[in-house]
Amino acid sequence: MQQADLAPLIDHTVLGPETTMANVRRVLDEAESWGMNVCIPPCYVAEAREYATPETTVATVVGFPHGQHAPPVKRREAIQAEADGADELDVVLNVGRLKAGETDAVTEELAAIVEAVSLPVKVIVEATLLAPDVLVAAGEAAQAAGADFLKTSTGFADGGATVADVETLAEYLPVKASGGIGSYEDAVRMIDAGAERIGASSGVAILEGAPD
């Protein structure tokens, strides 16, 4: 895959606990230079939208990183992100409730967020923590809630995106592979498995490894 084809598939990401607006500006500059999207903390979305070019897609996170905010809080966070100028939302589902078999509650929470905003919603399932049958339940819940994408992980749990997880999730919705993707070869493996987006803090390194 050529650089120009790969770049729009990458959400160049900075989401660490020490992230500053200076970090966000750097990521925005790199994204603009290479043609990538960005994924940034919600507290910086309004400033980022003012700084970024209109063409830059700005995604942010909701319920990050554990997904255990009260449902009304997550819904309000999504509404605020849209008001601040976010273009897409990456929403962490409640892994604890999912693993406990409370799939109706998970679906209802996600559906309320989807209904509350006009933005594309990617549901982060933290696949590395889920047994295969629970991963399937996550895909079913996100699909039933009307989400637009499934995303493999936050990047803050042990492990990262795997080919097997991408293949499973792709049976339900388009997939954003995220977590541990640090090279062009990693990105291509995920895309070959069915991923349609890549989330990575190493977006520049990935593209530098791609043929131009």
C-alpha angles and dihedrals in degrees: 000000000000123000093247092054095044100045097072089053093059124091100201102213141205114169108139122134092251095050113140131191087255088061090049092051090051092052091047091051091050092046092051092047094050101031098249133139122239136227114200141163116284094239090068101043097100093048092044092052090054092047099042127078114256089247094061113098109224117200125182137184134254125200089006131209107356104021094226100118114125109272095247089052092053091047092050091047090055092049091049092049090054091048090051091055106264115158098200138017128219104200123193112221120219101268093185093057091044093052089047089058095251093135094147091059091048092049093047092050093050093044091053090054093046090050093048097059139042093218130103109266122212114194115217109213101179089228095188089069096049133088113227094261092049090049088056089050089053091053092048093048094050092046092049090049092057097247120162102218143014118223122202102220151340092242090238099092123078112276128016145224116336132192091239093053092048091050091051096047093045088068088070110031141346109290134229107201111211136165127064097010104139107147143044090252091054091051094049091051090055093046091048087053091056106274115146096187134033124211114201143144086214097065094133093049090049092053093043087060093050123094113255 
